[in-house]
XYZ file of C-alpha atoms in Angstrom:
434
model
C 0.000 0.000 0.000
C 0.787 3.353 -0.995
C -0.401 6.232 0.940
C -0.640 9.397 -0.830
C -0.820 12.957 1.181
C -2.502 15.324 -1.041
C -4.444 18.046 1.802
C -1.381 19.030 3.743
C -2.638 20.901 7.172
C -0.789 24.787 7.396
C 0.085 26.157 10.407
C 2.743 28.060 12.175
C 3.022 30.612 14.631
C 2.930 33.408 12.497
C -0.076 31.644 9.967
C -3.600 30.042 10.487
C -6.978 29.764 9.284
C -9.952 30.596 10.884
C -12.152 27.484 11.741
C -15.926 27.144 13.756
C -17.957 24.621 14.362
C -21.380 24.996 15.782
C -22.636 28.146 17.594
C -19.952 28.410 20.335
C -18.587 32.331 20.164
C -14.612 32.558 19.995
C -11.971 31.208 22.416
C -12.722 31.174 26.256
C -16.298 30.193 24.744
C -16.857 28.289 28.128
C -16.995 24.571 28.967
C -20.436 22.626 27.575
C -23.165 21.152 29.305
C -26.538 19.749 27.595
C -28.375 19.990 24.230
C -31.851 20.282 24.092
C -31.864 16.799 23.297
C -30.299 16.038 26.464
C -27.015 15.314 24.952
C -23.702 16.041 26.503
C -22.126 19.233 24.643
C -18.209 19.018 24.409
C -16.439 22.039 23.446
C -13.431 22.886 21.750
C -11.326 25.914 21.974
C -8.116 26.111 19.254
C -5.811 28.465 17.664
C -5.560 27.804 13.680
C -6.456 24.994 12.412
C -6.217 21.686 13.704
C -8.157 19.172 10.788
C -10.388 17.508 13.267
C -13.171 19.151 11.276
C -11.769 18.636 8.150
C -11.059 14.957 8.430
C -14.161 13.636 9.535
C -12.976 12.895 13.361
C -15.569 15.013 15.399
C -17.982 13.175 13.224
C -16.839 9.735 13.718
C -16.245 10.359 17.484
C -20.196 11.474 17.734
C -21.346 8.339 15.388
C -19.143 6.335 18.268
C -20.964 8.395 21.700
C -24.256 9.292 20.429
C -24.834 11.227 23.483
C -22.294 13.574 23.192
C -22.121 16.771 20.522
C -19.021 18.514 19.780
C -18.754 22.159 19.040
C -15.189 23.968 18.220
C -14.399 27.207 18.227
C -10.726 28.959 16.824
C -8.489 31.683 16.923
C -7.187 32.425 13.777
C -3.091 33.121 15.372
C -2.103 31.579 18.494
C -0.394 35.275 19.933
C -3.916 36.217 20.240
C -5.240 32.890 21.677
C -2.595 32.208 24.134
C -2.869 35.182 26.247
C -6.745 34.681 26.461
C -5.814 31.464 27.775
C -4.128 32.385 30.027
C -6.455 34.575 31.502
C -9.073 32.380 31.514
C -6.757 29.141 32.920
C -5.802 31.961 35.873
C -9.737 32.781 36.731
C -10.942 29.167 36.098
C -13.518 30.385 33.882
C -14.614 30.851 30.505
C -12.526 28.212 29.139
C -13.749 25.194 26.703
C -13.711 21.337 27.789
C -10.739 20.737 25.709
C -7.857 23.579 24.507
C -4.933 23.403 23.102
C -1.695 24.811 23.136
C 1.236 25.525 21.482
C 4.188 23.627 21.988
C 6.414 26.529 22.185
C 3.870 27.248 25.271
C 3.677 24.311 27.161
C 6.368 24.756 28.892
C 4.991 27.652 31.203
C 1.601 26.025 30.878
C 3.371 22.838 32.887
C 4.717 24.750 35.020
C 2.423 27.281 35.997
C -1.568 25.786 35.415
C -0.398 21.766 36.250
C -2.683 22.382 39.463
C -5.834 23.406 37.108
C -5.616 21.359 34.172
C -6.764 16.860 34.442
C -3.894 14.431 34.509
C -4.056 12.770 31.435
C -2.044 10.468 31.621
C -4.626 8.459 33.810
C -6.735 8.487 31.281
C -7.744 4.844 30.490
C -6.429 3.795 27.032
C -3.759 6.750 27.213
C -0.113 4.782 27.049
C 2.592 6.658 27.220
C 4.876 4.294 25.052
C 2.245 5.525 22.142
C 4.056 8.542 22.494
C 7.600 9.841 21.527
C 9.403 10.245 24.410
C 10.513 13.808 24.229
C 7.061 14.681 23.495
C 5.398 13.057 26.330
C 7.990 14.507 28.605
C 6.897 18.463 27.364
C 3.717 18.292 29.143
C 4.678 16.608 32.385
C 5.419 17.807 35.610
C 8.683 17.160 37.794
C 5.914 14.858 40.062
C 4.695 12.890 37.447
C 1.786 14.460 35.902
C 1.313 14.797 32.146
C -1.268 17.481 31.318
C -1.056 17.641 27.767
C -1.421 14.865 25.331
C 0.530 15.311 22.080
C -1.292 16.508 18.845
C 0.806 16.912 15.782
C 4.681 17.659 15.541
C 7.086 19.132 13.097
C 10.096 16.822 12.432
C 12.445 19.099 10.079
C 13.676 18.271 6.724
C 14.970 20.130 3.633
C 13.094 21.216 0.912
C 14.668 21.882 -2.457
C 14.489 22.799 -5.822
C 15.743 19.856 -8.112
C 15.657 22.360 -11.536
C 18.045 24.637 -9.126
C 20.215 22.421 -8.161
C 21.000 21.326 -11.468
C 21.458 24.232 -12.681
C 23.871 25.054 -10.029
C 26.399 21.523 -10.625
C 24.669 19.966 -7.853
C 23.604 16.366 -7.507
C 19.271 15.992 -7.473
C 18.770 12.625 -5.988
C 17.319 13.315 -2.731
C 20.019 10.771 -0.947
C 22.364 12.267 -2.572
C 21.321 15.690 -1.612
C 20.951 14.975 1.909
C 24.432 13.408 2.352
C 25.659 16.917 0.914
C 25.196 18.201 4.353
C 24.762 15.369 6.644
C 25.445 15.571 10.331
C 26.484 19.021 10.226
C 24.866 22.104 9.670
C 28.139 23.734 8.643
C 28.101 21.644 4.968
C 24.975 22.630 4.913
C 26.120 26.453 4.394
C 29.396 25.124 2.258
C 26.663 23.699 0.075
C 25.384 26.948 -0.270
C 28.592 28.652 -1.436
C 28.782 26.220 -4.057
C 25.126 26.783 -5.168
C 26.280 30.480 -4.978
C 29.285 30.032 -7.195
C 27.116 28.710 -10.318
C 23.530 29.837 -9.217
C 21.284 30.723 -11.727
C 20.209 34.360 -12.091
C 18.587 36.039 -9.488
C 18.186 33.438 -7.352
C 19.755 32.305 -3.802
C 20.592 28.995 -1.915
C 18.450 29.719 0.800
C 15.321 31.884 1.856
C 16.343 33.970 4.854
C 19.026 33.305 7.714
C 16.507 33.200 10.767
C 14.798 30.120 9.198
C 18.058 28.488 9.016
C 18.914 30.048 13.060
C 15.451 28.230 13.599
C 15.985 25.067 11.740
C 19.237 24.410 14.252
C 17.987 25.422 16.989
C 14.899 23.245 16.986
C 17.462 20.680 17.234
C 18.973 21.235 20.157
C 18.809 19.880 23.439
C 19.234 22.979 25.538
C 18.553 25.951 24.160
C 17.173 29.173 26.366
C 16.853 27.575 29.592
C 18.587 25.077 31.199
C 16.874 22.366 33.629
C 16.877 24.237 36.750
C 14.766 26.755 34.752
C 17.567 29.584 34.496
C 17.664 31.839 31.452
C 20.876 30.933 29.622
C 20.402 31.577 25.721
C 23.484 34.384 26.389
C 26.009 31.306 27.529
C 24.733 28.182 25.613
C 27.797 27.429 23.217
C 24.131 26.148 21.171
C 22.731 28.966 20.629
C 25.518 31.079 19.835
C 26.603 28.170 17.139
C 23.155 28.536 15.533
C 23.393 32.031 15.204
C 27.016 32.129 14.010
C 25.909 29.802 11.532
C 22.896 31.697 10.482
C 24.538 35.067 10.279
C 27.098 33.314 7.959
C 24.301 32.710 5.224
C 23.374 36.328 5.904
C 27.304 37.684 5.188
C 27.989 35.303 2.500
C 25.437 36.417 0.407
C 23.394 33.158 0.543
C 19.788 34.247 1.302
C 17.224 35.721 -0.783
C 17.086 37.897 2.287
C 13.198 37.015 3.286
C 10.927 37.127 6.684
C 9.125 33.776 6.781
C 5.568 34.077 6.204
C 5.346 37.191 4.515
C 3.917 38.080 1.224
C 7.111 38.674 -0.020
C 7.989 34.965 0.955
C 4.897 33.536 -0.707
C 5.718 35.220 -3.730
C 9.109 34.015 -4.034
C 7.707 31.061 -3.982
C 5.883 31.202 -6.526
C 8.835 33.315 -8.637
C 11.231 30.696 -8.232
C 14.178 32.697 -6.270
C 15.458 30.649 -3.782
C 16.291 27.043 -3.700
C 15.919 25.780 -0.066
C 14.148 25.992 2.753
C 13.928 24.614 6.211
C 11.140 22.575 6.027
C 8.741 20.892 8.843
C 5.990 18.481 7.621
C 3.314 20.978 8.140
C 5.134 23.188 5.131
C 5.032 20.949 2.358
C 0.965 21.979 2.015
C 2.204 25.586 2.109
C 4.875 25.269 -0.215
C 2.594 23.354 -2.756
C -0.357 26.442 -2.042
C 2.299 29.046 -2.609
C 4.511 27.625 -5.420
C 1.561 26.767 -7.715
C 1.334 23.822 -10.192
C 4.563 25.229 -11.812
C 6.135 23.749 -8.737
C 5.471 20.400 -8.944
C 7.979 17.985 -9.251
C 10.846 21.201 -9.166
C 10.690 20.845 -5.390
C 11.938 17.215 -3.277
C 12.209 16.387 -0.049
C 15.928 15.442 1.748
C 16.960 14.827 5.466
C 17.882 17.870 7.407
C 21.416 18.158 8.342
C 20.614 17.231 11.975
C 17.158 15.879 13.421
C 15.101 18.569 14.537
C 11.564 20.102 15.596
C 9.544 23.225 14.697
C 6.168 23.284 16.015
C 3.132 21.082 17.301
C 0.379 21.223 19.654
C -1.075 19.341 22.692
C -4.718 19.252 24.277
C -5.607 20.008 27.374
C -8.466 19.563 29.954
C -9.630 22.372 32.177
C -10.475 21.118 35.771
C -13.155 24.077 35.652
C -15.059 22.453 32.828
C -18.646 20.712 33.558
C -17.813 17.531 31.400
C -14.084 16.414 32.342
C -14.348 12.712 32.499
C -16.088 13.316 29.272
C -13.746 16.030 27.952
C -10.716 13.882 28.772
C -12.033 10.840 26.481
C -12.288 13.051 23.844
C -9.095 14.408 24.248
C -7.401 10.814 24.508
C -9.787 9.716 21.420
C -8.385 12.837 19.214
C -4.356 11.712 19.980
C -4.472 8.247 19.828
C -2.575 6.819 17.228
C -5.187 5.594 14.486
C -6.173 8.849 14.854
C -3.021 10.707 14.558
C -2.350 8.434 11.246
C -5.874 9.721 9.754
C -5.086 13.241 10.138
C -1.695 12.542 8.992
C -3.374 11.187 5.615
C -5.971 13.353 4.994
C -4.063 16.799 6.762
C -0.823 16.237 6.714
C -0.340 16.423 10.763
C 2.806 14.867 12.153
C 1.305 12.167 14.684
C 4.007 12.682 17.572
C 2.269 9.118 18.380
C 5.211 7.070 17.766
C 2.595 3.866 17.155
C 1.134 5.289 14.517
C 4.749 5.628 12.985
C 4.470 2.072 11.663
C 1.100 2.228 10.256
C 0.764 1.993 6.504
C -1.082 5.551 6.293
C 2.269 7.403 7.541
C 5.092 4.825 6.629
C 3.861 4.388 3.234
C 2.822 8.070 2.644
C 4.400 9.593 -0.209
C 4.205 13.064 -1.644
C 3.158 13.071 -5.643
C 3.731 17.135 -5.298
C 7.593 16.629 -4.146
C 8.758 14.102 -6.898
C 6.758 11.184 -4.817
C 8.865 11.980 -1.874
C 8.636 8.871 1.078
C 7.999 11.515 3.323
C 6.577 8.503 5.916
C 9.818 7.782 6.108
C 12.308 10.767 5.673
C 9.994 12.757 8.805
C 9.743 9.715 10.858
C 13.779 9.287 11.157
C 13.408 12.822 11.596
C 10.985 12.710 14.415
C 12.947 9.862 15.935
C 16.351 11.659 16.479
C 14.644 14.831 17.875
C 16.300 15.159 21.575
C 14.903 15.538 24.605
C 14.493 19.353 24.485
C 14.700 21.604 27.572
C 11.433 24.431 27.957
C 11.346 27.457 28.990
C 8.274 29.587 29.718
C 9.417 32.362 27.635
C 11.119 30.423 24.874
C 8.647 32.358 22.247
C 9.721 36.002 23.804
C 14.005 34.629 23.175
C 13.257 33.400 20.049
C 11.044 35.733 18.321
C 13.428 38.553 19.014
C 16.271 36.441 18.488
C 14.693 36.051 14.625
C 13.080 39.888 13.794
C 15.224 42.261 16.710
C 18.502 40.179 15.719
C 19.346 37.985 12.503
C 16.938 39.699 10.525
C 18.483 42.841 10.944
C 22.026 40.959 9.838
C 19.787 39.659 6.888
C 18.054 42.751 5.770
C 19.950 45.349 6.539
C 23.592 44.572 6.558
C 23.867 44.989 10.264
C 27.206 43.451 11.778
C 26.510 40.000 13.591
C 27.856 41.155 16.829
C 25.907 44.277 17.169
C 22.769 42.598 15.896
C 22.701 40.175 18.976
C 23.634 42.549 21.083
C 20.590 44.251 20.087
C 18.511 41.269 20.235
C 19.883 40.739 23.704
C 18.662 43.979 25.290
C 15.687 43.374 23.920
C 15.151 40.071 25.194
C 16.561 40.835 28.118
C 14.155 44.169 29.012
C 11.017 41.561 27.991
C 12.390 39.388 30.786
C 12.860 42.213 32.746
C 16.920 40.533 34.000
């Protein structure tokens, strides 16, 4: 059997779409109770869009519990979600039966709402060998408790333009393209310079240097904290390698000089200019949306120098809600692994359900868009050498200015590495108020 991934789910921090189901107003709609039919009403609160809609699962969860209705509401980007969150987690009120968060979030989530949010991992039919271990481990507390149960993840490849590369003297095969850089993110910028010495016109190797400072930091064990909890981006020989890295693309004249998720990045897209790009599994949809049908079979999909992770999700259970035994079946039912492989196959959502790894709708997916890529199989190796990562509770606040105060600055303007993390620093530093 060959599985073939055609409706690839989008989502980032920075993009979403808008997505409702039933009459339930916005997030913080407030847990559910009873229909006039007497049923139990389950609701829903996201950021984006998740696919449960999409791909049939709300309605095959209802055909299973006839009693119970399920009614979603979602914020379109999670900066505005995640604050109301917040709030409402704080007041223990207005919050749905289920929500989810980010995983760049979890962290303070854990660490800070444990006491009002169900354990799920008592949840019968939850195992936590379903699970990849370093995603279990995000949503668990130092006594035991795991409040979050994975959704979807973003195991990091490379995505490239075969037409490019040939152009440019290099080899096309995707094996052979991965072992260009493999291990080492450092032949991954040599590579560059020798797409740069025979590139074709007007365009560049990569798209912009804080994707890259993204890419190898997602792949990182420690990054802005370290597991006591201290702030230590400034000292981690990690983070400074990433961005010394990064800001070497930037200097060298490898990048087309873009912001991520910008109009100016979906339009090179579509114009051909640049001929890699970090690339999670959730981006393949956007890259095929973007680039157009001129695209297909120009772009391919090759292992990342070094495993890695950008993005994912994980539901919760509010103790406040009216419906938590309830709420927390639903939950389990949504992340189990035959689940995770059907929104994998009809979304395109990572399953960070390990078991559903070996089922024949992810291993045998393959990607007719990217030259029939095995992606099954190039983001599950991926997804398996991800390392435990530590979180902080203000990982988004480091990296975010990290990316857009610092290396875009290097990128865009010319600025001088040094001075542009310096600047980043101050920043980051004033957010955190140290």
């Amino acid at each position: 059997m060959r599985a073939l991934i055609r409706g690839f789910r989008r989502r980032a921090l920075a993009l979403a779409a808008v997505v409702a189901l039933g009459a339930v107003p916005a997030a913080g709609c407030g847990p559910g109770g009873e229909d006039p039919a007497g049923r139990t009403v389950l609701t829903v609160g996201l950021f984006g869009s998740f696919g449960y809609q999409e791909a049939g699962l709300y309605d095959a969860y209802m055909r299973l519990h006839k009693d119970v209705v399920i009614r979603q509401t979602s914020i379109q980007r999670n900066e505005n979600y995640y604050p109301q969150l917040l709030t409402h987690l704080v007041s223990d009120s207005g919050l749905a039966d289920v929500q989810a968060v980010e995983a760049i979030n979890i962290a303070e989530v854990t660490a800070t709402q444990a006491d009002r949010l169900e354990d799920l991992g008592r949840v019968p039919g939850v195992r936590r060998e379903d699970f990849l271990p370093w995603k279990w481990r995000q949503a668990t507390t130092r006594d035991g408790r795991t409040v979050g149960l994975g959704t979807d993840i973003g195991p990091q490849a490379v995505c490239y333009r075969k037409d490019l590369f040939a152009r440019a003297g290099l080899p096309t095969d995707r094996d052979a393209v991965g072992r260009l850089w493999a291990g080492d993110w450092r032949k991954y910028l040599e590579t560059g310079k020798r797409y740069r010495d025979r590139a074709p016109a007007g365009t560049s190797f990569v798209d912009s240097a804080s994707g890259v400072l993204s890419a190898i930091t997602g792949g990182s064990a420690r990054r802005y904290y370290d597991e006591d909890g201290t702030v230590v981006y400034k000292s981690n020989p990690a983070v400074r390698e990433a961005w010394d890295i990064a800001a070497a693309f930037a200097t060298e004249g490898l990048t087309a000089r873009l912001q991520q998720f910008t109009p100016s990045w979906d339009q090179a897209y579509a114009n051909g200019t640049f001929a890699t790009v970090s690339c999670p599994a959730w981006m393949l949809g956007y890259i095929e949306d973007k680039a157009g049908p001129a695209g297909a079979d120009r772009w391919d999909v090759a292992a990342a120098p070094r495993p890695a992770n950008w993005g994912g999700s994980f539901l919760v259970v509010p103790k406040s809600g009216r419906h938590r035994a309830e709420a927390a079946r639903l939950a389990a039912w949504l992340t189990a692994p035959a689940q995770q492989a059907t929104l994998f196959r009809r979304r395109g959502s990572f399953p960070s359900a390990s078991a559903a790894h070996a089922l024949p709708a992810v291993a045998d997916a393959r990607h007719p868009y990217f030259g029939d890529a095995p992606i099954g199989r190039i983001y599950t190796r991926a997804a398996r050498g991800v390392p435990v990562a530590v979180l902080g509770p203000k990982d988004l606040v480091i990296a975010q200015n990290l990316a857009d105060v610092g290396m875009l600055q290097v990128d865009q303007k010319g600025r001088r590495p040094e001075d542009a993390w310096d600047a980043a620093v101050r920043t980051i530093d004033n957010a955190l108020d140290l």
